[in-house]
Amino acid sequence: MRVGLVCPYSFDTPGGVQSHVAELARVLISQGHYVSVLAPGDDSADAAGDFPDFVVPAGRSVPIRYNGSVARLSFGPMSYTKVRRWIRAGNFDVLHVHEPVAPSLSMLALMVADGPIVATFHTANPRSRMLAAFQGIQPTRLAELSWGSAVSDAARWVPVGLCGGGAVMDPNGVDVDFFASAEPLPGYPRAGGTVGFIGRFDEPRKGMDVLLEAMRYLVPERPDLRLVVVGAGDEADLMREAGPELAEHLVLLGRASEQGKARMLKSIDLYCAPNLGGESFGIILTEAMSAGTAVVASDLDSFRQVLGGGAAGLLVPVGDPFAFADGIATLLDDPLRRAAFVDKARAVVAGYDWQVVARTVVKVYETVIAADPRSVAEIE
Amino acid sequence: MIAAILVTVVVVLLLLSAFRLWLTAHRLDRLHKRTEAAWAACEEALARRIVAARSLAATGHLPPTDSADLRAAATAADRAPRSSRDTAEQALTDVLGGVSLERRGDLADELADAEERVTLACRFYNDAVRDTRALRASWFTRFFRLAGRARLPEYFDMPAIADGGKTVTG
């Protein structure tokens, strides 16, 4: 099958959507399909080799603040020409457009293409500013979509409200073996208890405040407890917020590669997800589960679902530092219970393995093609 | 002067209505085509499930009564007219549900695959039906009789398959 994937964000910067698209492309290629990914990026000759071979860069991108972070997007006449040329040359059986909500390549692709189209919405937040700005023109075009598929159950309500198209569950995948086989960081695992957090810690909805408060309850009793943090954000700010009381218990590793994340997950006793909401899936939980690390998480719908209803990890009330501290203490003191969660998590996460997920995605493609049996072309 | 402005306004309004008329007619035509194509895909998926059910009845090492029930249900689903197709397919689902514990190996995989495709294709078809019906229900379409004589598409009550089409095998 010839698959055209459109990613609205540049591969220059790491991000959930980019890694989802790249991983999907890799797995589809490994299953024998032809895949081309159109994404923003420098398309001059001297930049060749900066991206994986399956990526076709669509030209320079501009940074735009979106949903609390900076996204690099391409939009404009140059991109328009590039999208048309790519669709014409690709002769795709199916076009799979990711996050077609921002003014982006994805939107352009939807405006230009005709034929079997699948769309995936990654954001669970239906009311971002970008969306509001474009609400006037979106529904008319999006309603024409052959299909709206969403990354998770929570996220799927976005396309339903937006374009009136139905949705099919299309969960995120995780490369289980990659995380399972990572080496711990030097000096880990260590005695005294180590918990970890991955993500943009200065984003309030990630719940770092709750975790710090929980740590304050715990450290008087546990002088060796350590919190390892991976992710972007203002570190000075975080240390200020932690205060002298917690400073020596915090280890900040900054941003990390996928490899770095995997090694960190292997090094800790317990992964903490104190998020307050706005999570559409919880890919990070599946990564911790793959690494064989026990999880304590806020009781959000999306987390509950990933954690097999609470059988594969400990769920605690959202935004309650005391309950979170209690959860951490319980699991740190009970290795047997931790092992039971890890066992169950291993079984649950097998269903999220990329190979399994990609086979379902291909079935969605085949169904969409069966209902519209012609290749993707430019709209008349 | 005022007459000229009035004429311009009227002409612009007429042009806009004509454009909307053309756009809606075009969109409705596409939706009707999409619905038909989606139904074809749905039928294909259902046929695949019937074939899988028949193979299971023939070689699945089922108790004779189960085998006979399955064969009868598959044949009924195959021959059902469009109006009673949902009921017949649901009956087949129920029979399949009754024998699911006995399923083993390749046949079971094929059946699970067919069931997953049925779920997808039916959902896809129902989406197309909903979009078509929504556009046909709008006052604009009704007032200008844009739907012409095209039949109003009917929803297909998709056979409820446990676990989103994923069957536990062997």
XYZ file of C-alpha atoms in Angstrom:
550
model
C 0.000 0.000 0.000
C 1.206 3.543 -0.767
C 0.624 5.742 2.263
C 1.084 9.504 2.434
C 1.404 10.894 5.968
C 1.193 14.610 6.696
C 2.729 15.944 9.911
C 2.042 19.612 10.720
C 5.063 20.088 12.988
C 8.695 20.158 12.007
C 10.921 17.220 12.856
C 13.554 19.763 13.993
C 11.918 19.842 17.412
C 10.845 16.794 19.403
C 7.167 16.364 20.139
C 4.394 13.844 20.607
C 2.838 14.232 17.167
C 6.197 14.083 15.382
C 7.325 10.941 17.154
C 3.916 9.332 16.593
C 4.137 10.008 12.859
C 7.766 8.887 12.579
C 7.103 5.690 14.486
C 3.968 4.891 12.468
C 5.976 5.447 9.279
C 8.786 3.171 10.447
C 6.458 0.341 11.459
C 4.406 0.579 8.245
C 7.623 0.452 6.223
C 8.788 -2.576 8.210
C 5.453 -4.247 7.344
C 6.173 -3.751 3.653
C 4.261 -0.573 2.812
C 5.554 2.447 0.921
C 5.406 5.538 3.143
C 6.187 9.187 2.480
C 5.877 11.811 5.230
C 5.362 15.470 4.364
C 6.486 17.772 7.185
C 7.770 21.318 7.594
C 11.522 21.623 7.330
C 14.369 23.161 5.403
C 14.170 21.750 1.865
C 17.449 23.185 0.576
C 20.064 20.741 -0.646
C 22.538 21.292 2.217
C 19.884 20.339 4.759
C 19.380 16.934 3.134
C 20.194 14.165 5.570
C 18.843 16.049 8.576
C 15.639 14.008 8.459
C 14.821 10.285 8.096
C 14.663 9.215 4.407
C 10.896 8.893 4.380
C 10.437 12.586 5.261
C 9.841 15.120 2.490
C 10.563 18.592 3.901
C 8.023 21.191 2.789
C 10.091 24.316 3.356
C 10.816 26.718 6.208
C 8.513 26.776 9.169
C 7.484 29.593 11.473
C 7.242 29.264 15.257
C 3.703 29.776 16.583
C 2.528 29.534 20.164
C -0.043 26.791 20.369
C -1.681 24.969 23.260
C 0.886 26.191 25.752
C 3.917 25.337 23.677
C 5.691 26.544 20.563
C 4.897 24.678 17.371
C 6.739 25.146 14.123
C 4.287 25.240 11.266
C 4.368 25.740 7.521
C 1.551 27.614 5.824
C 1.508 29.775 2.731
C 1.739 29.759 -1.058
C 5.099 27.978 -1.098
C 3.793 25.196 1.117
C 0.644 25.012 -0.978
C 2.668 24.329 -4.129
C 4.778 21.799 -2.286
C 1.718 19.904 -0.994
C 0.201 19.740 -4.477
C 3.425 18.508 -5.998
C 3.850 15.881 -3.264
C 0.305 14.562 -3.713
C 0.686 14.429 -7.486
C 4.024 12.618 -7.313
C 3.061 10.275 -4.481
C 0.201 8.447 -6.211
C -0.990 7.393 -2.744
C -3.641 4.798 -2.037
C -4.500 6.625 1.160
C -3.649 9.963 2.728
C -3.327 10.097 6.509
C -3.393 13.648 7.847
C -2.344 14.360 11.435
C -3.702 17.189 13.573
C -5.527 19.017 10.783
C -6.715 21.736 13.154
C -4.012 24.376 13.085
C -3.176 26.497 10.063
C -0.746 23.933 8.816
C 0.396 21.588 6.102
C -2.306 19.218 7.264
C -5.025 21.774 6.579
C -3.476 22.479 3.178
C -3.402 18.789 2.358
C -7.103 18.519 3.200
C -7.876 21.496 0.978
C -5.917 20.061 -1.916
C -6.510 16.314 -1.761
C -9.405 14.168 -2.853
C -9.803 10.420 -2.392
C -9.419 8.090 0.592
C -8.391 10.303 3.510
C -7.906 9.450 7.171
C -7.405 12.134 9.796
C -6.002 11.787 13.275
C -6.571 14.400 15.941
C -4.012 14.297 18.707
C -5.229 17.044 20.964
C -7.907 16.527 23.572
C -8.279 20.247 24.018
C -11.051 21.443 21.722
C -10.844 25.087 22.730
C -7.382 26.229 21.869
C -7.016 29.681 20.389
C -6.018 28.406 16.998
C -9.158 26.419 16.713
C -11.319 29.388 17.570
C -9.619 31.501 14.963
C -10.278 28.986 12.244
C -13.663 27.727 13.276
C -15.339 29.550 10.402
C -13.655 27.668 7.631
C -12.864 24.330 9.164
C -16.136 22.453 9.497
C -17.127 22.873 5.856
C -13.977 21.237 4.628
C -13.539 18.775 7.452
C -17.055 17.446 7.010
C -15.912 16.139 3.677
C -13.362 13.931 5.346
C -13.682 10.280 4.657
C -12.894 9.525 8.236
C -11.755 11.112 11.450
C -9.681 8.862 13.594
C -8.459 9.931 16.958
C -5.520 8.965 19.028
C -7.518 8.033 22.061
C -11.029 7.753 23.324
C -10.888 11.147 24.996
C -9.452 12.808 21.936
C -11.986 11.334 19.601
C -14.668 13.685 20.777
C -12.745 16.519 19.239
C -13.362 15.521 15.631
C -16.940 14.590 16.355
C -17.703 18.075 17.591
C -15.605 19.715 14.968
C -16.481 18.171 11.693
C -19.359 15.820 12.300
C -17.233 12.933 11.132
C -17.168 9.731 13.075
C -14.131 8.434 14.808
C -12.455 5.177 15.318
C -10.160 4.384 18.166
C -6.596 4.547 16.974
C -4.458 4.383 20.052
C -0.912 5.544 20.303
C 1.693 2.892 19.916
C 4.750 2.276 22.009
C 7.920 0.431 21.103
C 7.796 -1.969 24.039
C 11.135 -3.681 23.370
C 12.978 -0.382 23.140
C 11.962 0.609 26.659
C 12.175 -2.887 28.085
C 15.779 -3.333 26.976
C 17.214 0.059 28.041
C 20.155 0.211 30.496
C 19.698 2.100 33.786
C 21.712 5.319 34.276
C 25.020 4.983 36.129
C 24.449 4.819 39.884
C 20.892 3.484 39.537
C 18.878 1.694 40.750
C 19.781 2.965 44.198
C 18.579 2.450 47.741
C 16.406 4.959 49.563
C 13.653 5.245 46.969
C 13.712 6.969 43.576
C 10.662 8.396 41.859
C 10.553 10.008 38.431
C 8.668 12.533 36.344
C 8.903 13.198 32.590
C 7.389 16.181 30.819
C 7.199 19.958 30.672
C 7.234 20.555 34.402
C 6.361 24.250 34.158
C 3.044 23.507 32.483
C 0.503 23.660 35.329
C -1.678 20.842 33.960
C 1.252 18.436 34.257
C 0.783 18.686 38.025
C 4.363 19.267 39.174
C 2.985 21.377 42.077
C 1.096 18.359 43.371
C 4.180 16.186 43.149
C 6.369 18.732 44.977
C 3.778 19.068 47.722
C 3.612 15.282 48.002
C 7.412 15.185 48.286
C 7.217 17.667 51.179
C 5.058 15.209 53.093
C 7.465 12.375 52.338
C 11.004 13.691 52.828
C 10.951 14.121 56.632
C 10.486 10.348 56.945
C 12.642 9.413 53.969
C 15.917 11.346 53.937
C 17.217 9.497 50.861
C 14.136 9.869 48.654
C 15.012 11.279 45.273
C 12.872 12.780 42.491
C 14.415 12.552 39.019
C 12.932 14.986 36.480
C 13.350 14.816 32.720
C 11.855 17.463 30.465
C 11.932 21.064 29.328
C 11.144 24.060 31.516
C 12.682 26.770 33.642
C 14.904 24.823 36.045
C 15.761 27.815 38.221
C 12.044 28.423 38.677
C 11.472 24.823 39.625
C 14.272 24.865 42.201
C 12.870 28.082 43.658
C 9.464 26.472 43.955
C 10.935 23.348 45.499
C 12.673 25.465 48.134
C 15.652 24.520 50.283
C 13.684 21.713 51.884
C 13.442 19.727 48.627
C 16.459 21.037 46.713
C 18.771 18.197 47.666
C 16.121 15.597 46.797
C 15.705 16.848 43.210
C 17.751 15.680 40.246
C 17.079 17.625 37.058
C 18.276 15.953 33.864
C 16.842 18.503 31.421
C 15.563 17.452 28.013
C 16.416 13.943 26.961
C 16.378 11.842 23.824
C 14.119 8.797 23.585
C 17.115 6.757 24.683
C 17.633 9.056 27.665
C 13.977 8.744 28.641
C 14.146 4.964 28.429
C 17.265 4.813 30.599
C 15.730 7.142 33.173
C 12.560 5.012 33.328
C 14.726 1.952 33.942
C 16.538 3.733 36.784
C 13.605 4.691 38.990
C 11.435 2.663 41.359
C 8.221 4.467 40.624
C 6.913 6.671 37.834
C 4.694 9.586 38.938
C 1.979 11.099 36.736
C 0.344 13.804 38.894
C -1.384 15.425 35.879
C -4.436 17.578 36.533
C -6.170 17.000 33.178
C -5.937 17.718 29.476
C -4.195 14.439 28.720
C -5.652 12.684 25.722
C -3.783 9.462 26.155
C -0.793 9.100 28.439
C 1.832 7.738 26.091
C 4.375 8.298 28.846
C 2.552 5.782 31.030
C 2.821 3.110 28.350
C 6.543 3.874 28.153
C 6.987 3.451 31.892
C 4.905 0.260 31.724
C 7.116 -1.026 28.893
C 10.243 -0.295 30.931
C 8.826 -2.398 33.765
C 8.480 0.532 36.161
C 5.477 0.746 38.478
C 3.208 3.754 37.990
C 1.286 5.971 40.366
C -1.022 8.309 38.461
C -3.880 10.779 38.816
C -7.246 9.141 38.316
C -7.993 10.722 34.911
C -10.182 8.916 32.367
C -7.327 8.523 29.922
C -4.901 7.238 32.574
C -7.490 4.870 34.001
C -7.968 3.380 30.570
C -4.263 2.940 29.869
C -3.725 1.412 33.301
C -6.309 -1.279 32.660
C -8.871 0.313 34.987
C -6.343 0.506 37.811
C -5.069 -3.061 37.648
C -1.783 -2.070 36.018
C -0.918 0.910 38.194
C -2.025 2.815 41.276
C -4.636 5.531 40.659
C -5.001 8.360 43.188
C -7.495 11.269 43.342
C -6.615 14.128 40.982
C -4.875 17.151 42.494
C -4.614 15.741 46.015
C -0.967 15.952 47.191
C -1.652 14.023 50.369
C -3.205 11.108 48.485
C -0.345 11.198 46.016
C 2.221 11.070 48.821
C 0.330 8.176 50.339
C 0.349 6.348 46.996
C 4.100 6.825 46.592
C 4.783 5.641 50.153
C 2.556 2.578 49.783
C 4.253 1.400 46.628
C 7.811 2.208 47.734
C 7.292 0.127 50.893
C 5.603 -2.801 49.147
C 7.843 -4.352 46.481
C 5.418 -7.263 46.038
C 2.534 -4.986 45.157
C 4.833 -3.062 42.831
C 5.848 -6.295 41.098
C 2.196 -7.298 40.710
C 1.422 -3.960 39.008
C 4.462 -4.345 36.746
C 3.375 -7.845 35.730
C -0.113 -6.725 34.871
C 1.251 -3.632 33.095
C 3.430 -5.775 30.854
C 0.372 -7.694 29.649
C -1.703 -4.528 29.136
C 1.002 -2.652 27.270
C 1.467 -5.492 24.763
C -1.819 -4.330 23.218
C -0.266 -0.898 22.654
C 2.767 -2.228 20.854
C 3.348 -0.441 17.563
C 3.203 -3.629 15.507
C -0.292 -4.365 16.842
C -1.454 -0.767 16.504
C -0.126 -0.483 12.948
C -2.096 -3.553 11.867
C -5.315 -1.908 13.084
C -4.361 1.329 11.334
C -3.868 -0.600 8.081
C -7.349 -2.097 8.494
C -8.752 1.412 8.814
C -6.908 2.377 5.625
C -8.280 -0.666 3.813
C -11.829 0.095 4.895
C -11.558 3.703 3.768
C -10.078 2.586 0.447
C -12.789 -0.049 -0.040
C -15.376 2.710 0.248
C -13.572 5.042 -2.124
C -11.519 2.885 -4.450
C -9.346 5.385 -6.290
C -5.976 6.835 -5.446
C -5.463 10.184 -3.770
C -5.456 13.034 -6.275
C -5.740 16.792 -6.353
C -9.257 18.081 -5.961
C -10.860 19.231 -9.255
C -28.402 56.336 -8.050
C -30.457 54.463 -5.472
C -31.877 52.251 -8.206
C -28.355 51.373 -9.352
C -27.323 50.385 -5.818
C -30.479 48.314 -5.431
C -29.858 46.516 -8.697
C -26.260 45.798 -7.702
C -27.348 44.456 -4.330
C -29.970 42.232 -5.928
C -27.522 40.924 -8.518
C -24.905 40.160 -5.853
C -27.501 38.374 -3.721
C -28.650 36.332 -6.695
C -25.088 35.383 -7.542
C -24.428 34.362 -3.956
C -27.560 32.207 -3.852
C -26.636 30.610 -7.145
C -23.193 29.845 -5.800
C -24.617 28.341 -2.624
C -27.070 26.344 -4.677
C -24.300 24.947 -6.827
C -22.086 24.228 -3.784
C -24.826 22.422 -1.880
C -25.888 20.368 -4.885
C -22.297 19.369 -5.492
C -21.779 18.439 -1.856
C -24.996 16.453 -1.734
C -23.991 14.547 -4.828
C -20.648 13.671 -3.264
C -22.338 12.564 -0.067
C -24.732 10.294 -1.922
C -21.809 8.729 -3.771
C -19.890 8.365 -0.519
C -22.872 6.646 1.106
C -23.223 4.189 -1.752
C -19.521 3.406 -1.787
C -19.515 3.002 1.996
C -22.418 0.562 1.771
C -20.530 -1.447 -0.829
C -17.554 -1.637 1.536
C -19.853 -2.632 4.379
C -21.411 -5.416 2.312
C -17.961 -6.643 1.380
C -16.978 -6.842 5.041
C -20.218 -8.608 5.958
C -19.699 -11.108 3.141
C -16.231 -11.798 4.448
C -17.660 -12.551 7.864
C -20.252 -14.895 6.369
C -17.505 -16.796 4.559
C -15.496 -17.041 7.781
C -18.567 -18.249 9.683
C -19.262 -20.908 7.033
C -15.683 -22.182 7.146
C -15.945 -22.377 10.898
C -19.182 -24.360 10.590
C -17.609 -26.697 8.043
C -14.264 -27.402 9.663
C -14.277 -25.829 13.099
C -14.786 -29.108 14.974
C -17.930 -27.709 16.550
C -20.664 -29.792 18.112
C -23.104 -30.772 15.287
C -25.948 -28.599 16.589
C -23.700 -25.519 16.784
C -22.457 -26.251 13.291
C -25.978 -26.452 11.918
C -27.062 -23.268 13.723
C -24.059 -21.418 12.396
C -24.649 -22.581 8.834
C -28.308 -21.609 9.008
C -27.533 -18.172 10.453
C -24.850 -17.525 7.831
C -27.174 -18.495 5.008
C -29.992 -16.360 6.413
C -27.646 -13.364 6.661
C -26.412 -13.949 3.135
C -29.898 -14.049 1.649
C -31.530 -11.345 3.766
C -32.890 -8.353 1.831
C -31.545 -4.925 2.775
C -34.582 -4.156 4.974
C -33.981 -7.079 7.321
C -30.247 -7.375 6.886
C -29.445 -5.857 10.319
C -31.589 -8.428 12.107
C -30.071 -11.320 10.207
C -26.525 -10.090 10.836
C -27.295 -9.591 14.510
C -28.601 -13.179 14.654
C -25.324 -14.367 13.131
C -23.385 -12.353 15.711
C -25.382 -13.990 18.492
C -24.719 -17.492 17.171
C -21.023 -16.693 16.769
C -20.975 -15.373 20.329
C -22.309 -18.718 21.523
C -19.513 -20.694 19.903
C -16.669 -18.266 20.581
C -15.200 -20.313 23.405
C -14.555 -23.169 21.015
C -12.636 -21.071 18.543
C -9.093 -21.997 17.789
C -6.292 -21.152 15.377
C -6.371 -19.700 11.872
C -10.127 -19.809 11.426
C -10.601 -17.847 14.623
C -8.056 -15.259 13.507
C -9.827 -14.886 10.195
C -13.155 -14.463 11.903
C -11.752 -11.890 14.330
C -10.259 -10.004 11.398
C -13.570 -10.079 9.520
C -15.429 -8.865 12.613
C -13.047 -5.954 13.058
C -13.581 -4.970 9.422
C -17.353 -5.184 9.819
C -17.182 -2.831 12.786
C -15.061 -0.320 10.901
C -17.020 -0.460 7.663
C -20.408 -0.158 9.374
C -19.272 2.785 11.425
C -17.977 4.413 8.288
C -21.250 3.803 6.468
C -23.328 5.195 9.326
C -21.156 8.327 9.369
C -21.874 8.850 5.685
C -25.593 8.282 6.263
C -25.640 10.764 9.119
C -23.867 13.451 7.083
C -26.163 12.890 4.100
C -29.311 12.982 6.174
C -28.141 16.095 8.009
C -27.598 17.972 4.751
C -30.884 16.741 3.318
C -32.741 17.876 6.416
C -31.577 21.488 6.117
C -34.225 23.986 4.933
C -32.067 25.061 1.999
C -31.886 21.580 0.527
C -35.569 20.914 1.103
C -36.726 24.284 -0.234
C -34.872 23.872 -3.515
C -35.523 20.114 -3.651
C -31.832 19.545 -4.193
C -32.002 15.891 -3.276
C -34.207 15.207 -6.275
C -35.458 11.643 -6.267
C -32.463 10.086 -4.538
C -33.575 7.689 -1.841
C -32.993 8.788 1.764
C -30.224 6.467 3.027
C -31.060 4.252 6.001
C -28.806 3.622 8.966
C -27.455 0.123 9.371
C -27.772 -1.235 12.885
C -24.356 -2.742 13.054
C -24.060 -6.141 14.632
C -22.800 -5.457 18.131
C -19.549 -7.318 18.329
C -18.120 -7.664 21.779
C -14.829 -5.983 22.587
C -14.842 -3.668 19.568
C -14.406 -6.497 17.115
C -11.453 -8.051 18.874
C -12.301 -11.569 19.842
C -10.335 -13.489 22.370
C -8.764 -16.401 20.602
C -7.391 -19.724 21.569
